PDB file of C-alpha atoms in Angstrom:
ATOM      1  CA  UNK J   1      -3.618  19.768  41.186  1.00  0.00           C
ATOM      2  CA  UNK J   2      -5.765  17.251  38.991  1.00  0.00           C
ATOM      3  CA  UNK J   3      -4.226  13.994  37.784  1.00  0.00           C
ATOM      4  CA  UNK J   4      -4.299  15.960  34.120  1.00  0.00           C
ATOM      5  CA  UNK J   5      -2.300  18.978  35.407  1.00  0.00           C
ATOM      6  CA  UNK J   6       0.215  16.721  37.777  1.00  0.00           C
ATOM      7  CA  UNK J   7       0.795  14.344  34.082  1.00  0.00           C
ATOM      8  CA  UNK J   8       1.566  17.366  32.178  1.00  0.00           C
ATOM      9  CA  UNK J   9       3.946  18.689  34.710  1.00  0.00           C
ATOM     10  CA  UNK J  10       5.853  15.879  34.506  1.00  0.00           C
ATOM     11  CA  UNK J  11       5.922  16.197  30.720  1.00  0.00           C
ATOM     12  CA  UNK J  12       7.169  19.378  30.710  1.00  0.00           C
ATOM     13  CA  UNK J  13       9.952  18.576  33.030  1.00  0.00           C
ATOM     14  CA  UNK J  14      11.112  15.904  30.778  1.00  0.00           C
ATOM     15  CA  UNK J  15      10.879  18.494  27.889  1.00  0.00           C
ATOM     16  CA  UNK J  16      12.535  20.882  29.487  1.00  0.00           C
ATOM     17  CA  UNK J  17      15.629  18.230  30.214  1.00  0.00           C
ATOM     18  CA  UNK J  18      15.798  17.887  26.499  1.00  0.00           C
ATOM     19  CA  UNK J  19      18.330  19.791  24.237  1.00  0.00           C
ATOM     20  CA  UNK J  20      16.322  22.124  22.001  1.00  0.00           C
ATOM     21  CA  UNK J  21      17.661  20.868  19.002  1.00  0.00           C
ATOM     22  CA  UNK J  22      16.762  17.585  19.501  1.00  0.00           C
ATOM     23  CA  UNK J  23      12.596  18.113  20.772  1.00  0.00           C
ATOM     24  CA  UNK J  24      10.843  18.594  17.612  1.00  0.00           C
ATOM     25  CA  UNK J  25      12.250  14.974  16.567  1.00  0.00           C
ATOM     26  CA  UNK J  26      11.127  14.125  19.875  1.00  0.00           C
ATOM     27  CA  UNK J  27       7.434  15.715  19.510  1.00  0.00           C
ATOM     28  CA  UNK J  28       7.369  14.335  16.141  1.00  0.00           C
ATOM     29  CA  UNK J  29       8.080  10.987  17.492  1.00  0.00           C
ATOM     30  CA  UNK J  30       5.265  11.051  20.308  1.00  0.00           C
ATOM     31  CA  UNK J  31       2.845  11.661  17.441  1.00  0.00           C
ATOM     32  CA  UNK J  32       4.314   8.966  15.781  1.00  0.00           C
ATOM     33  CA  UNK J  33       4.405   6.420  18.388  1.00  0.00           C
ATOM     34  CA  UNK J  34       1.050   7.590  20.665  1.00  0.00           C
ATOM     35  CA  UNK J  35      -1.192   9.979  18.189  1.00  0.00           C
ATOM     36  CA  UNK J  36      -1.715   7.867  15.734  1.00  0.00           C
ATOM     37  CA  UNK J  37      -1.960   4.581  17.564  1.00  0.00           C
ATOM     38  CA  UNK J  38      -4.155   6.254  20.104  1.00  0.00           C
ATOM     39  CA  UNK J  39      -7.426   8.692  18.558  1.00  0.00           C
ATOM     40  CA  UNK J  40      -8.931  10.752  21.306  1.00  0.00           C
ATOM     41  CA  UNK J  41      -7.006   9.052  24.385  1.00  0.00           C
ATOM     42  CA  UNK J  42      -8.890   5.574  23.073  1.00  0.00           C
ATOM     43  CA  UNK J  43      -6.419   3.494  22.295  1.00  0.00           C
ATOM     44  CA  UNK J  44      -7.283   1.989  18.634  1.00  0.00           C
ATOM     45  CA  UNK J  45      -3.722   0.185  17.105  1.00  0.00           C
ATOM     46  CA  UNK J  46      -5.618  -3.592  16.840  1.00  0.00           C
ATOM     47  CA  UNK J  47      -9.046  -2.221  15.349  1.00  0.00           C
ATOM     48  CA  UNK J  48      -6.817  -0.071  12.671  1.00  0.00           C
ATOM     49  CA  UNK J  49      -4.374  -3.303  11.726  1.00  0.00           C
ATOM     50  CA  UNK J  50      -7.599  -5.407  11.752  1.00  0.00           C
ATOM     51  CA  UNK J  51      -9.592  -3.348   9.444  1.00  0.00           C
ATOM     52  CA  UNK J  52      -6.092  -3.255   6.502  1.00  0.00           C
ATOM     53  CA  UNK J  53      -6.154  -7.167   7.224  1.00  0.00           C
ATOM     54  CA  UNK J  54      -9.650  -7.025   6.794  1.00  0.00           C
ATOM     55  CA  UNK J  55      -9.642  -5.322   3.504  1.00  0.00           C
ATOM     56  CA  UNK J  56      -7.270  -7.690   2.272  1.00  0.00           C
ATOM     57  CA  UNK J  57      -9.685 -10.665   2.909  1.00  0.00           C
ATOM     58  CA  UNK J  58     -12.583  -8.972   1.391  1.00  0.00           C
ATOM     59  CA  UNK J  59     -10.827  -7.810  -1.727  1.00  0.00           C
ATOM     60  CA  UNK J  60      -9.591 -11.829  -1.758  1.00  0.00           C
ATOM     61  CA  UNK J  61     -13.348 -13.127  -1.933  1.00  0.00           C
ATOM     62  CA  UNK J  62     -13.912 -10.940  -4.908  1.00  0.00           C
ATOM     63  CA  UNK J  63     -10.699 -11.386  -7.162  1.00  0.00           C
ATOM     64  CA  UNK J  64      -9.026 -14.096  -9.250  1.00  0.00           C
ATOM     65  CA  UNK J  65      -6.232 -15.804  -6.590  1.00  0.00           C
ATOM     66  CA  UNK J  66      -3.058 -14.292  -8.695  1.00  0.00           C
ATOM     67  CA  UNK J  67      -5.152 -10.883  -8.933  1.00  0.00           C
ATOM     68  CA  UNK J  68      -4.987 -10.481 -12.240  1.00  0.00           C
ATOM     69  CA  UNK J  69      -8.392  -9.701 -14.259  1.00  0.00           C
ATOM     70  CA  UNK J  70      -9.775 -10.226 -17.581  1.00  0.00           C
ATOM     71  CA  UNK J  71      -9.561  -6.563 -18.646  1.00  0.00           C
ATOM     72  CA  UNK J  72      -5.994  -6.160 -18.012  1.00  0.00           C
ATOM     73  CA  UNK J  73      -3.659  -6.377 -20.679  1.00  0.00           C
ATOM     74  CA  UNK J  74      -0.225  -6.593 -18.789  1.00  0.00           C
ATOM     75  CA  UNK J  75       3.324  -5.418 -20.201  1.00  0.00           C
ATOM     76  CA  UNK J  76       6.324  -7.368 -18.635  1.00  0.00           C
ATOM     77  CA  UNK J  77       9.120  -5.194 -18.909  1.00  0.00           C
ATOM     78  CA  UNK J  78      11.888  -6.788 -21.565  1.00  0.00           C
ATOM     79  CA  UNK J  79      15.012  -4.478 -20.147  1.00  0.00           C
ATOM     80  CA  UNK J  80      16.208  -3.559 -16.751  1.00  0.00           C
ATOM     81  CA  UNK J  81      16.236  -5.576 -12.983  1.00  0.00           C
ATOM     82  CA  UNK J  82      12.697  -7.129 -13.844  1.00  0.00           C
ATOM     83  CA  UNK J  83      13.507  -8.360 -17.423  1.00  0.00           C
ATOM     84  CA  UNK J  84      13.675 -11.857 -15.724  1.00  0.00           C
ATOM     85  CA  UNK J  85       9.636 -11.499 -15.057  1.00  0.00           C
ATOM     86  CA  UNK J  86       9.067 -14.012 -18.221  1.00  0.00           C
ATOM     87  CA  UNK J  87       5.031 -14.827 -18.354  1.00  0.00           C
ATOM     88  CA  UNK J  88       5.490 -18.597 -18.410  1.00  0.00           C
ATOM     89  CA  UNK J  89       7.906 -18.502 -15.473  1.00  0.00           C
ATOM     90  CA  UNK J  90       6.428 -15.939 -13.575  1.00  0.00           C
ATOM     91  CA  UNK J  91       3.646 -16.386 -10.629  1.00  0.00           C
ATOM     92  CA  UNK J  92       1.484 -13.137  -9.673  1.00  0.00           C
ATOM     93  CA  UNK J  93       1.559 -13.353  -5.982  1.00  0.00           C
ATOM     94  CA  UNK J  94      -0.479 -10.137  -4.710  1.00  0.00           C
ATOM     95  CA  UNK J  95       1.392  -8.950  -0.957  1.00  0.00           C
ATOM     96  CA  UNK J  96      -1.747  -7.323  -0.319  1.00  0.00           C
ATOM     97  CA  UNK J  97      -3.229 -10.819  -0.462  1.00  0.00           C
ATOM     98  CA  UNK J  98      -0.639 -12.960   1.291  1.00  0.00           C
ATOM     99  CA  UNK J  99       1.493 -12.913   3.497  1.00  0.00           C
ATOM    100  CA  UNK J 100       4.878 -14.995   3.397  1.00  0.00           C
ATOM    101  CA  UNK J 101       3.392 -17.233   5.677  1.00  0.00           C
ATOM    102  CA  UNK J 102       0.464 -18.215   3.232  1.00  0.00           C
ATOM    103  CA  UNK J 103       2.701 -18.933   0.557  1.00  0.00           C
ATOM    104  CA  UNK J 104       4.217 -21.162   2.505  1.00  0.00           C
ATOM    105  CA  UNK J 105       1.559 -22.664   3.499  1.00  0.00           C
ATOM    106  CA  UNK J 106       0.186 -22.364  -0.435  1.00  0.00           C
ATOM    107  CA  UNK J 107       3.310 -24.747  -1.224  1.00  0.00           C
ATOM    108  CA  UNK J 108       2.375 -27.233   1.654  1.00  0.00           C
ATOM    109  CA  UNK J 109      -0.889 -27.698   0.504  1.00  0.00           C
ATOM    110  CA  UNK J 110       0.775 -28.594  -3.032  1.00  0.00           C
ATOM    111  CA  UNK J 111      -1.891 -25.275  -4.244  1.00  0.00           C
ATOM    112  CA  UNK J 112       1.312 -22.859  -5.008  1.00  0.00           C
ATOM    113  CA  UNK J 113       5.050 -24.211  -6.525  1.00  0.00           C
ATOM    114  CA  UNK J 114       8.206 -22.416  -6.219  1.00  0.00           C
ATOM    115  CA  UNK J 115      10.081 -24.297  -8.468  1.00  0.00           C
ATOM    116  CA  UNK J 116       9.600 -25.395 -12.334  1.00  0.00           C
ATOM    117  CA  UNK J 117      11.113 -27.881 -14.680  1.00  0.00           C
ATOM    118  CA  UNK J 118      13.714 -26.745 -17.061  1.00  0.00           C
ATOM    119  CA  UNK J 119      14.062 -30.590 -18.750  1.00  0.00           C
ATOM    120  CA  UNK J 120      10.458 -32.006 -18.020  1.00  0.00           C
ATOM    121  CA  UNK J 121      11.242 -35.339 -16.266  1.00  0.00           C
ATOM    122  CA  UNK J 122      14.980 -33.978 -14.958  1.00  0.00           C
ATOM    123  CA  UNK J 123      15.755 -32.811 -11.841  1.00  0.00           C
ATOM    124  CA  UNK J 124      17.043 -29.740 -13.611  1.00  0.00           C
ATOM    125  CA  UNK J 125      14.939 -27.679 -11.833  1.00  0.00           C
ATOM    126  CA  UNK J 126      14.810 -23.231 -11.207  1.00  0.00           C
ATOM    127  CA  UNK J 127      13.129 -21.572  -9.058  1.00  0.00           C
ATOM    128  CA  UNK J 128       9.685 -19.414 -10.316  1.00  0.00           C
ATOM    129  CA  UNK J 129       9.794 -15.868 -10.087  1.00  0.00           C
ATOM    130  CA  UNK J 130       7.251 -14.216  -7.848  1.00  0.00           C
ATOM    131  CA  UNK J 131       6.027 -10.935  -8.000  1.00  0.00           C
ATOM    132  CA  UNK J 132       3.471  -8.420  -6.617  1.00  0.00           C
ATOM    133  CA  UNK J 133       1.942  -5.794  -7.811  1.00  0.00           C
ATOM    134  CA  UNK J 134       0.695  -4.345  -4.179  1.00  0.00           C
ATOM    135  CA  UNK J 135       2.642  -3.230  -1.216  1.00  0.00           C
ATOM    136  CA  UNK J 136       1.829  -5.999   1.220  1.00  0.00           C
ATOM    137  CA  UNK J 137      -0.220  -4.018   4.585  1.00  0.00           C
ATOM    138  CA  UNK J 138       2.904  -4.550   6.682  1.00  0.00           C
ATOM    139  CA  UNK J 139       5.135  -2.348   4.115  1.00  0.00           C
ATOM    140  CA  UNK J 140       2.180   0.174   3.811  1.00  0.00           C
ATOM    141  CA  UNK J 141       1.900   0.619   7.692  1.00  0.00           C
ATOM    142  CA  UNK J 142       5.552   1.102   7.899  1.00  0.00           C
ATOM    143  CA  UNK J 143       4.926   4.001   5.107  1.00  0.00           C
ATOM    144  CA  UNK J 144       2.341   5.728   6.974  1.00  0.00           C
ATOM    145  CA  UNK J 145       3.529   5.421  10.579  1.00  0.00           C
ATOM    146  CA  UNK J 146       7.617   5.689  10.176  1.00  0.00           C
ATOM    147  CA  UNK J 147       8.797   7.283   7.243  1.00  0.00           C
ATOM    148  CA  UNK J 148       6.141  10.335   6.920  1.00  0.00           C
ATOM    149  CA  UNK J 149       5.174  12.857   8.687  1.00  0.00           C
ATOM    150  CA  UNK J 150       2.863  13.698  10.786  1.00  0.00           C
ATOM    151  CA  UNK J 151      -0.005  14.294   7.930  1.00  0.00           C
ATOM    152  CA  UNK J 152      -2.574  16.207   9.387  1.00  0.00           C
ATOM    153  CA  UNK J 153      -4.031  18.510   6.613  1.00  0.00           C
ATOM    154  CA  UNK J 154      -1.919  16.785   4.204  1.00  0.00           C
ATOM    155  CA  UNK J 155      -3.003  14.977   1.125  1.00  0.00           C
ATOM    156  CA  UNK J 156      -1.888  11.356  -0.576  1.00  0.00           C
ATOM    157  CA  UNK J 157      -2.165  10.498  -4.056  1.00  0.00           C
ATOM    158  CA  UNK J 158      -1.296   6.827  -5.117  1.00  0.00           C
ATOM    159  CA  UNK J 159      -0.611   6.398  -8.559  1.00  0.00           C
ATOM    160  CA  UNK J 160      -2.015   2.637  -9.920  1.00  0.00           C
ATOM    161  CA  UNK J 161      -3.993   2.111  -7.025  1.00  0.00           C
ATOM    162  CA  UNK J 162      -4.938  -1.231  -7.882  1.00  0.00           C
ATOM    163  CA  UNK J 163      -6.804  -2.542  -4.584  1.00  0.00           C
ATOM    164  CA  UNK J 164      -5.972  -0.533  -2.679  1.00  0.00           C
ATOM    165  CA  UNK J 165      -3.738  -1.140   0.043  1.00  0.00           C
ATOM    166  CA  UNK J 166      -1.955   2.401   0.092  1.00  0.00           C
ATOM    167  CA  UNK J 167      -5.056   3.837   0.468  1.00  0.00           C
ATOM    168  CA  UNK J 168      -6.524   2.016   3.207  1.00  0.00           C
ATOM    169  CA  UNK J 169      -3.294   2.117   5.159  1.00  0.00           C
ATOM    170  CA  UNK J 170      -3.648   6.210   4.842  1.00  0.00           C
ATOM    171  CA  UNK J 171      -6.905   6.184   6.026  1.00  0.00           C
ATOM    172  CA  UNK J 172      -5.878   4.160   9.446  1.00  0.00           C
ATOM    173  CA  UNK J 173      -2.870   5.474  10.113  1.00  0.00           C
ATOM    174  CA  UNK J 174      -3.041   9.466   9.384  1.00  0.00           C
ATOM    175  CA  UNK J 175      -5.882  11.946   9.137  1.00  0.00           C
ATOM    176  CA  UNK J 176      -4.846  12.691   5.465  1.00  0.00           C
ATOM    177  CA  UNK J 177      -7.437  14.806   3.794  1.00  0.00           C
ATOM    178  CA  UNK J 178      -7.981  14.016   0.939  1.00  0.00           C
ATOM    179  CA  UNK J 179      -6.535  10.423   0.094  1.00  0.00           C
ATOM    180  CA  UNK J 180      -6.823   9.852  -3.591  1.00  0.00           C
ATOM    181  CA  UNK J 181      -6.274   6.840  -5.631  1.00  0.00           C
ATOM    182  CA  UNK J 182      -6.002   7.161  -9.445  1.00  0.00           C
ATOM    183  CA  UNK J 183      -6.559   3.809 -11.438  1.00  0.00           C
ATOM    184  CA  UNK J 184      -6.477   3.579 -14.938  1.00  0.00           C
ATOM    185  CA  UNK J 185      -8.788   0.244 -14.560  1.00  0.00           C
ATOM    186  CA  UNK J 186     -12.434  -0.066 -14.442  1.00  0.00           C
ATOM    187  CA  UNK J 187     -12.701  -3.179 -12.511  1.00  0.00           C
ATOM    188  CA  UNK J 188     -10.137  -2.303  -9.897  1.00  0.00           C
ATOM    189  CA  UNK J 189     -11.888   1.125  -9.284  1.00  0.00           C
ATOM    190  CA  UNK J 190     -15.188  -0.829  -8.593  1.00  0.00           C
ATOM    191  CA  UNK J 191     -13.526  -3.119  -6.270  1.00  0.00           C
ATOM    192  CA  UNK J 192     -11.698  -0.416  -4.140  1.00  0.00           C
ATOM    193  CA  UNK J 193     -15.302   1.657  -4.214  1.00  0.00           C
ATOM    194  CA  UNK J 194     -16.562  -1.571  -3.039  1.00  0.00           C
ATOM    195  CA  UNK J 195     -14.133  -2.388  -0.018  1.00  0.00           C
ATOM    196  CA  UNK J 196     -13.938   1.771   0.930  1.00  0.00           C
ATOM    197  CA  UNK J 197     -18.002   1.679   1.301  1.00  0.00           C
ATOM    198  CA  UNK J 198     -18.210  -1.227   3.095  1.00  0.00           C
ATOM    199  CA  UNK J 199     -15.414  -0.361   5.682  1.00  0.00           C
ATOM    200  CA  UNK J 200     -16.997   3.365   5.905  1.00  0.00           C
ATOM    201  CA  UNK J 201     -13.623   5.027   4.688  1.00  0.00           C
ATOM    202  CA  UNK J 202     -15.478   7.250   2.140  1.00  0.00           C
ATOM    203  CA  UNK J 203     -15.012  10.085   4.085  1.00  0.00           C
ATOM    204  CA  UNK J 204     -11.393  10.323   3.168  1.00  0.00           C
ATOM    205  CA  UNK J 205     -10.985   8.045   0.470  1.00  0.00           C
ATOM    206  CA  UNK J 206     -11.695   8.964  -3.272  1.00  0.00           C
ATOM    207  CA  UNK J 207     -11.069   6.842  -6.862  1.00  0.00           C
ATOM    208  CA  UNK J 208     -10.551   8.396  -9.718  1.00  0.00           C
ATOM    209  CA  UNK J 209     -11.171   6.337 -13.337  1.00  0.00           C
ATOM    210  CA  UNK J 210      -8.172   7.550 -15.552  1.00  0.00           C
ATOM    211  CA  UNK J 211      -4.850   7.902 -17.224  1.00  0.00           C
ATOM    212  CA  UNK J 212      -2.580   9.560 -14.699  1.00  0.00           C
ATOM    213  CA  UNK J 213      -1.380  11.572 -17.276  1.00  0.00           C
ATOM    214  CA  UNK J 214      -5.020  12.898 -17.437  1.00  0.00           C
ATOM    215  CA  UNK J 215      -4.865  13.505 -13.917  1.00  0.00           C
ATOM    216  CA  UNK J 216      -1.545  16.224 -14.128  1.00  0.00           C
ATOM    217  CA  UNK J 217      -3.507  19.232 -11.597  1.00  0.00           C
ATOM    218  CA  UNK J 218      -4.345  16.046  -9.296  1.00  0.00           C
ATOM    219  CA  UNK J 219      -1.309  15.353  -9.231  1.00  0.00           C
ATOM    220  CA  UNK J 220       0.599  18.520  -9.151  1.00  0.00           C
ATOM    221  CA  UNK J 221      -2.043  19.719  -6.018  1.00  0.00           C
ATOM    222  CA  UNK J 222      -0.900  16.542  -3.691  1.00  0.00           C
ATOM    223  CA  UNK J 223       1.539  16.546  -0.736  1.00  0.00           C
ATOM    224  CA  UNK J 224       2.464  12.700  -0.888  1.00  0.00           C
ATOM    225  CA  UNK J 225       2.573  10.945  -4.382  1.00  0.00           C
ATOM    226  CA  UNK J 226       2.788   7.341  -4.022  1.00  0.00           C
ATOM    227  CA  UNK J 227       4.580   5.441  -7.125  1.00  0.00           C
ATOM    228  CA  UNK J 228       4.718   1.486  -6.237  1.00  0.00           C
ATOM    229  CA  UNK J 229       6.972   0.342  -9.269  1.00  0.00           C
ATOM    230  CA  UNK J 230       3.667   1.505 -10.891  1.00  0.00           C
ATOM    231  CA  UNK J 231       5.562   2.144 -14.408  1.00  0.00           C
ATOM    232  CA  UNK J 232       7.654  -0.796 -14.078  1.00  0.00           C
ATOM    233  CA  UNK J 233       4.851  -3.515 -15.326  1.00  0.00           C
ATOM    234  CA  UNK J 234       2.534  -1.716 -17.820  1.00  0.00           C
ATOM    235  CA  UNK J 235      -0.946  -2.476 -17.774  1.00  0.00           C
ATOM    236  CA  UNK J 236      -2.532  -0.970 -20.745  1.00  0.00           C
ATOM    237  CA  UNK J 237      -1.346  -1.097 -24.027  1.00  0.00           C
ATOM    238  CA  UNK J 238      -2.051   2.682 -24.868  1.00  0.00           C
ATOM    239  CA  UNK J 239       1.046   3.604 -22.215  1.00  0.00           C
ATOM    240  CA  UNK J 240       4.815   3.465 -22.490  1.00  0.00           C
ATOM    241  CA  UNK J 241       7.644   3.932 -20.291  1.00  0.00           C
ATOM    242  CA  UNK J 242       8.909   6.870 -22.105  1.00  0.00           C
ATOM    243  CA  UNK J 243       5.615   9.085 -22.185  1.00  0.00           C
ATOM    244  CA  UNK J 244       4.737   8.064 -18.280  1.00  0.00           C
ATOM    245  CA  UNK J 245       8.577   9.471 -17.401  1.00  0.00           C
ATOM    246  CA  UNK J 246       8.090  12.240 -19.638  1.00  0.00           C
ATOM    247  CA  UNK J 247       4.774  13.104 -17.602  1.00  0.00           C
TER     248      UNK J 247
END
């Protein structure tokens, strides 16, 4: 007996000791933990976290440091938890972008405030509100390898893909087929085009141009739909909140 016959022996064993309701969590957990970390017995976890942090540095280099652009036209919602997001109080912190770490580090280097002046002069002072339109790469990874499945043959769909993160995070961490990002900005789709090309994730990986509500056989066709507060903040004018729940 070979050293691959003896190891799955002993795997079976430890099956076998297992209460048949309980081993399909346990498979599915084994893919989670070793299948997806490991491709092909190599064992790949730091290239795949490098190349999300990666793509967060490159799409940095390209894009305004609050990662908002020209062409967008932004809605802050006026009811509801995020009716506090008031423009002149309100600091667009991408999570994609930075971590917690450099925004504190943002604030040391006097670059980034958390505070602002309610009485100019006073120390009357309230904190800023920050908020994100991407799911920082930790929050993504935690998506991709704990709360779904095992997604082979499966296909992803995130709605206001923006730059991308979701996307990228699919690609490393499952062997979704296709992965499919649907932006409704022209400028954002030419970034993510930009940072999927240069990281070679094309193979998996397309951006579609339009108005999700253009998009409904997309959308209808997909496995996982990904909505990241994407109709809480509006970013084109043409859109409201009661036609996107309608869709």
């Amino acid at each position: 007996m070979n050293q691959e016959q003896a190891q799955r022996e002993v795997y079976l064993e430890l099956l076998s000791q297992i209460d048949p309701a309980h081993s399909a969590p346990f498979i599915l957990w084994i893919q989670r933990r070793y299948l997806i970390a490991n491709c092909a017995g190599v064992h790949v976890a730091e290239a795949v976290h490098k190349n999300v942090a990666d793509s967060g540095i490159t799409c940095k280099t390209i894009i305004p440091g609050d990662a908002i652009l020209p062409s967008e036209n932004i809605i802050q919602p006026t009811k509801g938890e995020n009716a506090d997001c008031r423009p002149e109080t309100t600091v667009h912190v991408d999570a994609f972008l930075y971590s917690d770490c450099d925004i504190d580090q943002l604030v040391e280097e006097g670059k980034l405030s958390r505070n602002y002046c309610k009485a100019c002069g006073s120390r009357d002072v309230a904190p800023l509100t920050f908020i994100s339109h991407s799911a920082s790469g930790r929050r993504a990874q935690f998506i991709f390898r704990n709360m779904v499945p095992y997604m082979e043959g499966k296909s992803v769909l995130d709605v206001g893909s923006r730059l991308g993160v979701m996307l990228y995070a699919a690609h490393a961490f499952t062997p979704a087929n296709p992965i499919i990002g649907i932006e409704i900005n022209p400028d954002f789709c030419q970034l993510q085009e930009n940072v999927i090309k240069h990281f070679q994730m094309d193979d998996r990986i397309k951006i579609m141009n339009t108005d999700v509500r253009n998009a409904a056989e997309v959308v209808s066709a997909m496995d996982v739909v990904i909505l990241n507060n994407v109709f809480v903040v509006l970013h084109c004018p043409s859109m409201s909140r009661s036609s996107c729940g309608n869709f």
